[in-house]
PDB file of C-alpha atoms in Angstrom:
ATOM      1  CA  UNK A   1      93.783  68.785  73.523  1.00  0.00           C
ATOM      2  CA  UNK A   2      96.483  69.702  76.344  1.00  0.00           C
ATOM      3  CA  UNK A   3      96.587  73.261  76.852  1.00  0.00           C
ATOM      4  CA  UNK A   4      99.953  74.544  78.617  1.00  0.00           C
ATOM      5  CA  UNK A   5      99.607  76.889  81.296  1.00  0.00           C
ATOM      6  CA  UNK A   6     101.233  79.982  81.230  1.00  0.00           C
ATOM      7  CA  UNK A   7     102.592  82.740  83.417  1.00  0.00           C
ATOM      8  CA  UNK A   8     100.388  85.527  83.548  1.00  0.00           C
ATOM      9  CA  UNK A   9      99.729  88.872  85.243  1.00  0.00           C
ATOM     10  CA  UNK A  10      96.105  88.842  86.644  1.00  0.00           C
ATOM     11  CA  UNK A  11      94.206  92.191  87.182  1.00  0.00           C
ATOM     12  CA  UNK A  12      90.316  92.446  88.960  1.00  0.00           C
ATOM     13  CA  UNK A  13      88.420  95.533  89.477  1.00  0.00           C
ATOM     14  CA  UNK A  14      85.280  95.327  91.413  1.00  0.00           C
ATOM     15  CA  UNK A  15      82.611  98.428  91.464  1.00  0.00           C
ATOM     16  CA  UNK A  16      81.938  99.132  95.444  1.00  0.00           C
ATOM     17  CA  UNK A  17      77.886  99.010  95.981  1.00  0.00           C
ATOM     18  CA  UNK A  18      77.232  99.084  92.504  1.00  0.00           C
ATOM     19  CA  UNK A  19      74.014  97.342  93.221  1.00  0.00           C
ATOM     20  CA  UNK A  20      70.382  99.301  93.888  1.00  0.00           C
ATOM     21  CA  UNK A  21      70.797 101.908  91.478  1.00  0.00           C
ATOM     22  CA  UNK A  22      69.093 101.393  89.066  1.00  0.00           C
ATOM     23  CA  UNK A  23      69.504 100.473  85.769  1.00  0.00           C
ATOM     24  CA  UNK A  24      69.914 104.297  84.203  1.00  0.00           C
ATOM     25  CA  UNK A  25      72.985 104.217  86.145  1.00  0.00           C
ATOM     26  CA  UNK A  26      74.663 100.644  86.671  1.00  0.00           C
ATOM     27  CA  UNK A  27      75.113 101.066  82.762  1.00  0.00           C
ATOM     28  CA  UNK A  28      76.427 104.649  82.904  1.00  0.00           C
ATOM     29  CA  UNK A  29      78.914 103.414  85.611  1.00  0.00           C
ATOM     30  CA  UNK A  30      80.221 100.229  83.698  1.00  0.00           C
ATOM     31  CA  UNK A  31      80.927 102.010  80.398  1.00  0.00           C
ATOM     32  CA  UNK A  32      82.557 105.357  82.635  1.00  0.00           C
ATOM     33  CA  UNK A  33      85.198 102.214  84.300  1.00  0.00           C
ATOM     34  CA  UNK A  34      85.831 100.710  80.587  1.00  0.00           C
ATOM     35  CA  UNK A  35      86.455 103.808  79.089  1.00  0.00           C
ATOM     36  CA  UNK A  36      88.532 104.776  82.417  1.00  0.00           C
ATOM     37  CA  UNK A  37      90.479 101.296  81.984  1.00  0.00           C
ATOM     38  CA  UNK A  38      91.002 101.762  78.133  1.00  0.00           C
ATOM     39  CA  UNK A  39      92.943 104.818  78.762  1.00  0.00           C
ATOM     40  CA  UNK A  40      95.075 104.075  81.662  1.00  0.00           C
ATOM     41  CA  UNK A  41      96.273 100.553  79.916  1.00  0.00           C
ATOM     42  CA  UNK A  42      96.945 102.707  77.068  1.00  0.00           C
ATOM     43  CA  UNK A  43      98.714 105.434  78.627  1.00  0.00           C
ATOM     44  CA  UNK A  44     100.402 102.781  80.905  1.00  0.00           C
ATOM     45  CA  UNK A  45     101.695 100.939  78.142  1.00  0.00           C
ATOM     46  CA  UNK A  46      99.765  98.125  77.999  1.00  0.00           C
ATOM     47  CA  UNK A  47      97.844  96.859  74.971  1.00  0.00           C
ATOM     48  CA  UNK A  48      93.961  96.653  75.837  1.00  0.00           C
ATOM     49  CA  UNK A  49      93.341  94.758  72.964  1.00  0.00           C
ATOM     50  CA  UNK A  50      96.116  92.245  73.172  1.00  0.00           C
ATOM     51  CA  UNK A  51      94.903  91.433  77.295  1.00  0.00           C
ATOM     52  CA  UNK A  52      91.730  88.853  77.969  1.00  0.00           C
ATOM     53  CA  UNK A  53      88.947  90.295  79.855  1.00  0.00           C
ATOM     54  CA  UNK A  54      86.475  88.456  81.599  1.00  0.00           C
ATOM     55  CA  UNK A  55      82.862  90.657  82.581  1.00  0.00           C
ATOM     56  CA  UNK A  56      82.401  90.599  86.060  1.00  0.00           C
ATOM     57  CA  UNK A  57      79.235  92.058  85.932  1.00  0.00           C
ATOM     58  CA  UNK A  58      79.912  95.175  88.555  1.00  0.00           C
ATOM     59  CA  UNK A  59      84.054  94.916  87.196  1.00  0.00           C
ATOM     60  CA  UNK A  60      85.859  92.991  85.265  1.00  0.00           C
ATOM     61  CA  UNK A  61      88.986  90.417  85.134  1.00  0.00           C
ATOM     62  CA  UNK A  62      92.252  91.100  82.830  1.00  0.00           C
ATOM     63  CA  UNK A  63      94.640  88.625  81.583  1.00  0.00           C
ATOM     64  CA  UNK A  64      97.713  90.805  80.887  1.00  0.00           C
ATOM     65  CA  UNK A  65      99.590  90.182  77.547  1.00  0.00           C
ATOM     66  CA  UNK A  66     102.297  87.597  77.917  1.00  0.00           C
ATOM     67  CA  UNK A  67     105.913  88.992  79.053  1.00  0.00           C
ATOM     68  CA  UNK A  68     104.325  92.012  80.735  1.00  0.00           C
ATOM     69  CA  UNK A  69     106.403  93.380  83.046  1.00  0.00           C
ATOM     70  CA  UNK A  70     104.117  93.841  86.240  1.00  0.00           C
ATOM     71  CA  UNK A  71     105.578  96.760  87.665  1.00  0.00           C
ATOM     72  CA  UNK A  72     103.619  98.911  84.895  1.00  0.00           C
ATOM     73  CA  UNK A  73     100.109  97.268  86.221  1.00  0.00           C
ATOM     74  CA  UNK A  74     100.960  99.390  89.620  1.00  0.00           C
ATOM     75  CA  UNK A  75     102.253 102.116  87.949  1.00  0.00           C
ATOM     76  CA  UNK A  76     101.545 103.964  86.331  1.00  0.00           C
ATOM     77  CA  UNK A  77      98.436 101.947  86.131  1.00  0.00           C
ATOM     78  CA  UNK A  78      97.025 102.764  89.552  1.00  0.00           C
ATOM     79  CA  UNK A  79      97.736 106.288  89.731  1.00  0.00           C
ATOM     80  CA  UNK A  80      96.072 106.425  86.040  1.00  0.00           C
ATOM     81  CA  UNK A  81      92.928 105.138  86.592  1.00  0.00           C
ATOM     82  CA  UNK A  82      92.559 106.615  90.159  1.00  0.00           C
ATOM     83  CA  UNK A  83      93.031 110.111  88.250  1.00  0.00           C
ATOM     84  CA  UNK A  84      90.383 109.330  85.916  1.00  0.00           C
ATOM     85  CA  UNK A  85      87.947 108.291  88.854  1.00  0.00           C
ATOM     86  CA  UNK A  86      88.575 111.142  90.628  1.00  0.00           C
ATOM     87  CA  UNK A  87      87.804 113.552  87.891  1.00  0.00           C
ATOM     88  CA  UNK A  88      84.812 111.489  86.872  1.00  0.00           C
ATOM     89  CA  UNK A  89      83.326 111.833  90.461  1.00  0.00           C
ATOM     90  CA  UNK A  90      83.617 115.834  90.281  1.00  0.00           C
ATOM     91  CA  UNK A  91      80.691 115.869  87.960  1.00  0.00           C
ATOM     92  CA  UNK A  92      78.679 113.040  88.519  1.00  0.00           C
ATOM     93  CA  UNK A  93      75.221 112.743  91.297  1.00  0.00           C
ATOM     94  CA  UNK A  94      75.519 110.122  93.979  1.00  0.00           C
ATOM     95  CA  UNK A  95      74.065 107.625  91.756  1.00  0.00           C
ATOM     96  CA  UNK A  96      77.127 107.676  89.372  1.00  0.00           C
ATOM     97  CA  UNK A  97      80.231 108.207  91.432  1.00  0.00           C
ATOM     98  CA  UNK A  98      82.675 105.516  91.280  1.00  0.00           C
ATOM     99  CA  UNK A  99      84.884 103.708  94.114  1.00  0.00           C
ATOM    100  CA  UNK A 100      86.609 100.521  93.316  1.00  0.00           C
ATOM    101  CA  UNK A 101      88.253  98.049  94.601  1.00  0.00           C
ATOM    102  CA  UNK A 102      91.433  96.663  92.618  1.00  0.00           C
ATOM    103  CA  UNK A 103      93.062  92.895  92.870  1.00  0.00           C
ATOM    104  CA  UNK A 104      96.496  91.958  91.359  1.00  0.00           C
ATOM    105  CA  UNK A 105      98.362  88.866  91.096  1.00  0.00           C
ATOM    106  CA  UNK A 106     100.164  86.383  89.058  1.00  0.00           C
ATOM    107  CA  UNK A 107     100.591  83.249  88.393  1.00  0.00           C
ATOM    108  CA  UNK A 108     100.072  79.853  85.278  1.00  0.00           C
ATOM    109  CA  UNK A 109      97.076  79.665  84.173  1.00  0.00           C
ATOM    110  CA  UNK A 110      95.760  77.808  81.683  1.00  0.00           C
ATOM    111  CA  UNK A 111      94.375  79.914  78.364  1.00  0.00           C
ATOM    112  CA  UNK A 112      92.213  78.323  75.291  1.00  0.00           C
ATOM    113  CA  UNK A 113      91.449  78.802  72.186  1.00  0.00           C
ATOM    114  CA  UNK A 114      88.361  80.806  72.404  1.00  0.00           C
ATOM    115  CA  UNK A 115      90.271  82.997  75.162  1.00  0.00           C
ATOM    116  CA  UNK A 116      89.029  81.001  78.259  1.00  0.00           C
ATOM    117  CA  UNK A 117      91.224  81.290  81.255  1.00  0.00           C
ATOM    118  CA  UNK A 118      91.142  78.824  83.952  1.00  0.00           C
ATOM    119  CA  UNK A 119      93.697  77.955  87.088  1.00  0.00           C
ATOM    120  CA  UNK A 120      94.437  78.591  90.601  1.00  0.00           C
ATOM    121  CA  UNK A 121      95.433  81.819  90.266  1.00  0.00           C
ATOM    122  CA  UNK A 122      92.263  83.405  89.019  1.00  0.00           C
ATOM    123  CA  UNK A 123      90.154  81.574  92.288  1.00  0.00           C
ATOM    124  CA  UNK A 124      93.078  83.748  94.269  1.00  0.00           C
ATOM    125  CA  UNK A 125      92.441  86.956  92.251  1.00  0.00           C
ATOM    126  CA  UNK A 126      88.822  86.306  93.126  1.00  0.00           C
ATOM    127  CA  UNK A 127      89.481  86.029  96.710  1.00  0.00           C
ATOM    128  CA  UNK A 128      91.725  88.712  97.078  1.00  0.00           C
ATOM    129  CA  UNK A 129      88.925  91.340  95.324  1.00  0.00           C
ATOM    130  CA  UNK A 130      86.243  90.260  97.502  1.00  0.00           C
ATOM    131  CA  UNK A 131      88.812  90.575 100.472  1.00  0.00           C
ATOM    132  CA  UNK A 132      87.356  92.451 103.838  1.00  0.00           C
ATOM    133  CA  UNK A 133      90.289  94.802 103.854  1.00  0.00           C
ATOM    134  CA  UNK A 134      90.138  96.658 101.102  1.00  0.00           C
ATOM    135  CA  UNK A 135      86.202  96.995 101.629  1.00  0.00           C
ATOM    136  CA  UNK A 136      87.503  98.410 105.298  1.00  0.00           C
ATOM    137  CA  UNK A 137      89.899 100.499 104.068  1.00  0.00           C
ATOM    138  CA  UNK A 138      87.218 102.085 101.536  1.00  0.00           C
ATOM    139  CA  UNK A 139      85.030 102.712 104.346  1.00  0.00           C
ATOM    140  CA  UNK A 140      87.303 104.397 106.462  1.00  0.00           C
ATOM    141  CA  UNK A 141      88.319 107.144 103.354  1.00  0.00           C
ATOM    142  CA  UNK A 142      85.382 108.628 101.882  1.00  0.00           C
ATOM    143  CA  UNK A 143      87.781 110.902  99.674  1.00  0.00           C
ATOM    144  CA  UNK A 144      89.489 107.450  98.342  1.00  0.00           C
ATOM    145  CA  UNK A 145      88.366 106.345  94.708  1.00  0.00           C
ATOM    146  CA  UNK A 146      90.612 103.080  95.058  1.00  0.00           C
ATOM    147  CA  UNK A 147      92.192 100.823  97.216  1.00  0.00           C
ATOM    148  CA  UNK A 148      94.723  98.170  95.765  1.00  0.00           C
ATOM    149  CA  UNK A 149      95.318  94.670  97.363  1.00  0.00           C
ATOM    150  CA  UNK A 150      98.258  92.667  95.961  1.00  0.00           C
ATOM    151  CA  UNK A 151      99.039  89.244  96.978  1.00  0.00           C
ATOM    152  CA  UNK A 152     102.277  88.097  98.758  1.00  0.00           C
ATOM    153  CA  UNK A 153     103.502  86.750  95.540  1.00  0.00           C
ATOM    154  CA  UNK A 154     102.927  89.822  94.055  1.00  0.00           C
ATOM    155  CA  UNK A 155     104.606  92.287  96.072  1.00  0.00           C
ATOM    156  CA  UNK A 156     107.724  89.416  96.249  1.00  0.00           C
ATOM    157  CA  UNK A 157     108.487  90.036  92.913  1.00  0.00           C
ATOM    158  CA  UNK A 158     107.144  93.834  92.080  1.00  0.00           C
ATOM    159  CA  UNK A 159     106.485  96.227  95.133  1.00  0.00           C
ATOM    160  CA  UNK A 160     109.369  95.485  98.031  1.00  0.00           C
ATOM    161  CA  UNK A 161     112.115  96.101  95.402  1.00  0.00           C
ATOM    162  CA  UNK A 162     111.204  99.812  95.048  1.00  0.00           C
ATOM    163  CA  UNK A 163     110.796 100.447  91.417  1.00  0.00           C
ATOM    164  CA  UNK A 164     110.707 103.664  89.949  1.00  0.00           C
ATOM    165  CA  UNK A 165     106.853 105.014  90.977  1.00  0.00           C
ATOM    166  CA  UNK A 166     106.218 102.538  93.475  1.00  0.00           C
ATOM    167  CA  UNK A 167     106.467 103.397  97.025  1.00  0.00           C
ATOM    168  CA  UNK A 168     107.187  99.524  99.361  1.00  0.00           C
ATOM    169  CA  UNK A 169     106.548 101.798 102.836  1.00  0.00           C
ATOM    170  CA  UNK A 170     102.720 103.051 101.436  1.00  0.00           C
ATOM    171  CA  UNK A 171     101.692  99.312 101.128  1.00  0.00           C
ATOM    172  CA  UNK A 172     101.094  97.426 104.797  1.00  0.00           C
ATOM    173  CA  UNK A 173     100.489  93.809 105.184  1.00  0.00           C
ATOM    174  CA  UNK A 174      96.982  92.570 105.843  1.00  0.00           C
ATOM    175  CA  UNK A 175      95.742  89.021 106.457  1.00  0.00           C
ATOM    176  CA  UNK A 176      93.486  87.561 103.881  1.00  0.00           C
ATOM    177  CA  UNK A 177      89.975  85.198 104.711  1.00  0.00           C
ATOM    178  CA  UNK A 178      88.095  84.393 102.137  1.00  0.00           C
ATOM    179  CA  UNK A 179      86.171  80.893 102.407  1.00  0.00           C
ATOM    180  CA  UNK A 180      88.864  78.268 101.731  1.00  0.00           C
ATOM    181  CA  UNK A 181      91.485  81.296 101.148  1.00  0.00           C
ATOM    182  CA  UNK A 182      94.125  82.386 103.996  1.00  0.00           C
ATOM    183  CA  UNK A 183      96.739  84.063 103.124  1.00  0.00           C
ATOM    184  CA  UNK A 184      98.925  87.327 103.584  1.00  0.00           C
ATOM    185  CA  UNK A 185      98.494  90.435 101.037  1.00  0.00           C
ATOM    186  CA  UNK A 186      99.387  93.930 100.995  1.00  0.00           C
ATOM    187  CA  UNK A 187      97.401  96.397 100.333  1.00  0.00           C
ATOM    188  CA  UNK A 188      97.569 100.191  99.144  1.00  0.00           C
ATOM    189  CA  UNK A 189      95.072 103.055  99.316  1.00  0.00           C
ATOM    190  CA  UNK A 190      96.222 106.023  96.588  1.00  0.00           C
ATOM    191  CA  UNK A 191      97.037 109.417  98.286  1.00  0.00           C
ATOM    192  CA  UNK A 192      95.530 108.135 101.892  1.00  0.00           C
ATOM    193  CA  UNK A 193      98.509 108.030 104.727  1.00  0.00           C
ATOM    194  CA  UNK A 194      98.607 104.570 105.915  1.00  0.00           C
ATOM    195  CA  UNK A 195      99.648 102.965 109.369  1.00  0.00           C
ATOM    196  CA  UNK A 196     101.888 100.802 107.518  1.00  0.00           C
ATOM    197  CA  UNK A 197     104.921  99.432 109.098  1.00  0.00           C
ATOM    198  CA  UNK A 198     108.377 101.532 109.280  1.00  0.00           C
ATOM    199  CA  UNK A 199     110.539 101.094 105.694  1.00  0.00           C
ATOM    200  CA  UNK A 200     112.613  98.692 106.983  1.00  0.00           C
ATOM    201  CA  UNK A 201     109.830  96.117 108.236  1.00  0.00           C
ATOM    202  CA  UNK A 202     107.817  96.824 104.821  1.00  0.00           C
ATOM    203  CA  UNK A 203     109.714  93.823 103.178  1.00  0.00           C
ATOM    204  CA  UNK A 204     108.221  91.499 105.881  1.00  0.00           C
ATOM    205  CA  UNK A 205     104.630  89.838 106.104  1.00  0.00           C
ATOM    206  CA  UNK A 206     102.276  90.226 108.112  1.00  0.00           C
ATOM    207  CA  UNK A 207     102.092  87.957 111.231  1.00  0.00           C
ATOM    208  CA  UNK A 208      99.448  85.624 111.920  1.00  0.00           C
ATOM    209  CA  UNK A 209      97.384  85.687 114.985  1.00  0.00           C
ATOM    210  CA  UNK A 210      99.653  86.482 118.068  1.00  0.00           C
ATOM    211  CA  UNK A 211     102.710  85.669 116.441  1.00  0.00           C
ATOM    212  CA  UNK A 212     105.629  86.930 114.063  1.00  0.00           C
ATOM    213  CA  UNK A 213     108.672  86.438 111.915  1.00  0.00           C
ATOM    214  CA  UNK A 214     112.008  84.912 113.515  1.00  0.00           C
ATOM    215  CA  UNK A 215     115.075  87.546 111.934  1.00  0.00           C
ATOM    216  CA  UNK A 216     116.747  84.804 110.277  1.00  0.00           C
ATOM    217  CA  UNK A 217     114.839  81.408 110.487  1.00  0.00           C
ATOM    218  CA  UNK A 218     111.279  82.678 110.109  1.00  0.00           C
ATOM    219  CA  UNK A 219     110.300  80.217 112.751  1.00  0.00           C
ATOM    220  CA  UNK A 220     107.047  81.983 114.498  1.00  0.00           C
ATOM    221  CA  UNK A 221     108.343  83.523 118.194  1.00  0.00           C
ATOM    222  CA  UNK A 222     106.078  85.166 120.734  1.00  0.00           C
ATOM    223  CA  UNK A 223     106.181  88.910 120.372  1.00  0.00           C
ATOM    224  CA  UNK A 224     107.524  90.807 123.035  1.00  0.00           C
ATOM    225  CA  UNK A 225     105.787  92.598 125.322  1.00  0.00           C
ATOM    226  CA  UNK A 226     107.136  95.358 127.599  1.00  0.00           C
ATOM    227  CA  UNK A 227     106.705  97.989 129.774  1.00  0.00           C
ATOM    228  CA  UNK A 228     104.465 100.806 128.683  1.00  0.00           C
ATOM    229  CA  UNK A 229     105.584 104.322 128.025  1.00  0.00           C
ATOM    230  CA  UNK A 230     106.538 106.215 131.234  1.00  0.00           C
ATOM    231  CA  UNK A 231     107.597 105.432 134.335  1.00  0.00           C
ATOM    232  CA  UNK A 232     106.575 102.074 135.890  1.00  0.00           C
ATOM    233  CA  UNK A 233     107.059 100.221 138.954  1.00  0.00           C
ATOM    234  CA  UNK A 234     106.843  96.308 140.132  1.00  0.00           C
ATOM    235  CA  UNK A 235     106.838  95.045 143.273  1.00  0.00           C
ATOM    236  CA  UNK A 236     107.459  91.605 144.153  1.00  0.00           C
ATOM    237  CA  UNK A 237     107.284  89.367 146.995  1.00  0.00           C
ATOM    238  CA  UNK A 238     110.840  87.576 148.358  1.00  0.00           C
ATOM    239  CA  UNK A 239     111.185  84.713 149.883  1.00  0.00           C
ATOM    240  CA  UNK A 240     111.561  85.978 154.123  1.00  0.00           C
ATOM    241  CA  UNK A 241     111.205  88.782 155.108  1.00  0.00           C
ATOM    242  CA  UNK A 242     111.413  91.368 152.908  1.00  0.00           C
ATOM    243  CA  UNK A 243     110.429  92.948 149.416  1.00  0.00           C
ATOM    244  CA  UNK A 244     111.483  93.250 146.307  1.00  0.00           C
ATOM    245  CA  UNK A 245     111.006  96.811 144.240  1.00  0.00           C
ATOM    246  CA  UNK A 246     111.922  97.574 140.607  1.00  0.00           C
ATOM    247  CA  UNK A 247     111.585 100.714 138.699  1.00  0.00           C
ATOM    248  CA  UNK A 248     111.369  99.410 135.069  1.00  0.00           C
ATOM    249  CA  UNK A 249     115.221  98.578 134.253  1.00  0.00           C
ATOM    250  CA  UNK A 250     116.852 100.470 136.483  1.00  0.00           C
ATOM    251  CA  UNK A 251     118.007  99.387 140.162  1.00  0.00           C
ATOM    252  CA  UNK A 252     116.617  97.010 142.058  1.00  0.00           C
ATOM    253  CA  UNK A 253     115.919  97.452 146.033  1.00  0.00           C
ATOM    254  CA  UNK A 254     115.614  95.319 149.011  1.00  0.00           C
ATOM    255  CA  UNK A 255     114.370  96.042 152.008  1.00  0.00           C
ATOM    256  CA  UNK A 256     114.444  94.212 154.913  1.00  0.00           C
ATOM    257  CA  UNK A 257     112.047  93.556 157.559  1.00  0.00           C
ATOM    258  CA  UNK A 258     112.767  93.252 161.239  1.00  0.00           C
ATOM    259  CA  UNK A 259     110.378  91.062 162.857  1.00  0.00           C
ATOM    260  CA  UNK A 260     111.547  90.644 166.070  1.00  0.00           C
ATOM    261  CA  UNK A 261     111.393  94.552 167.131  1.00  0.00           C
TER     262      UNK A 261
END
């Protein structure tokens, strides 16, 4: 039997170094995320039981209900569950805190009867929670609890437009390599201040290798390079005899050699 796809919001949460701790613990940790994810769906709006959740073992991958709007899986999803973490960590040893790593995306998948999901857009989630940025990002804020990576498609249709409780400028574009996988993806740590690009570039991806966006055609150009700050001079050799000196835009000046005296 033919099984339609349909459009779906995809969310992956990954436990960071959930491994070594014994066994005591990995449970305690697993059941303190479910019980962390059953509230914030709830309080976010967002029927728990209605989604399709797939264990990940050290996380675990949600099919949101059909004709969710995706904004709510940001917030106040994120800011829900990062709350929860955060309070959870307080209390709990080193063996039990909690950092995770969050994936979001979207996309037709293909959904059967015994609640099987299958399609291209779940191998992206996958790639996109195992991604080296958000492990980065992790490991340069100990006092972060999460860090969110959304894919291109994602933020296209629910983080650049600037819905109420989502913030485009505290997301920065990141490049994405993940075996087969390239691809540009933005990516947000909660309450950590970001080198993200100004507001108005926000909207933009991020270039690849040595090269970005045209303003119009989005043909790839060489980015320009330019003086550095402060005064700078350049000297050049003319044709004759002479030279040739510049102080960075302003006047140029020519002097003149006299061999003969």
């Amino acid at each position: 039997m033919r099984v339609e796809p349909e459009y779906r919001a995809l969310f992956a949460v990954d436990i960071e170094r959930s491994a070594g701790r014994g066994d005591s613990a990995f449970l305690e940790i697993r059941h303190t995320l479910l019980s962390a994810l059953r509230e914030s769906f709830g309080r976010s709006g967002i029927d728990w039981d209605a989604c399709l959740c797939t264990d990940l073992g050290d996380g675990i991958q949600v099919t949101a209900p059909a004709g969710l709007w995706k904004t709510k899986l940001i917030h106040p999803l994120i800011h829900e569950l990062d709350a929860r973490l955060h309070a959870h960590n307080r209390l709990a040893g080193p063996l039990t805190r909690i950092r995770v790593r969050i994936a979001l995306h979207a996309g037709d998948v293909h959904l059967h009867p015994d609640g099987q999901v299958v399609g291209r857009p779940l191998e992206v989630l996958a790639r996109l929670l195992n991604a080296a940025p958000t492990r980065v990002a992790l490991n340069r804020a100990p006092d972060a609890v999460t860090a969110l990576i959304v894919s291109q498609h994602f933020h296209e249709e629910t983080v650049c437009h600037g819905y109420p409780g989502i913030e485009p400028a505290a997301f920065h574009g990141v490049t994405v390599t993940e075996k087969e996988y390239v691809a540009s993806a933005w990516l947000h740590v909660p309450g950590q201040r970001t080198s993200a690009p100004a507001p108005e570039e926000a909207a933009r991806p991020p270039a690849t290798a040595d090269t970005t966006e045209g303003p119009r055609t989005g043909a790839p150009v060489r980015p320009e390079t330019g003086p550095g700050p402060g005064p700078g001079k350049m000297r050049n050799k003319a044709k004759g005899n002479g030279s040739v000196y510049a102080v960075q835009n302003g006047t140029q000046n020519v002097r003149v050699t006299d061999r003969r005296t």
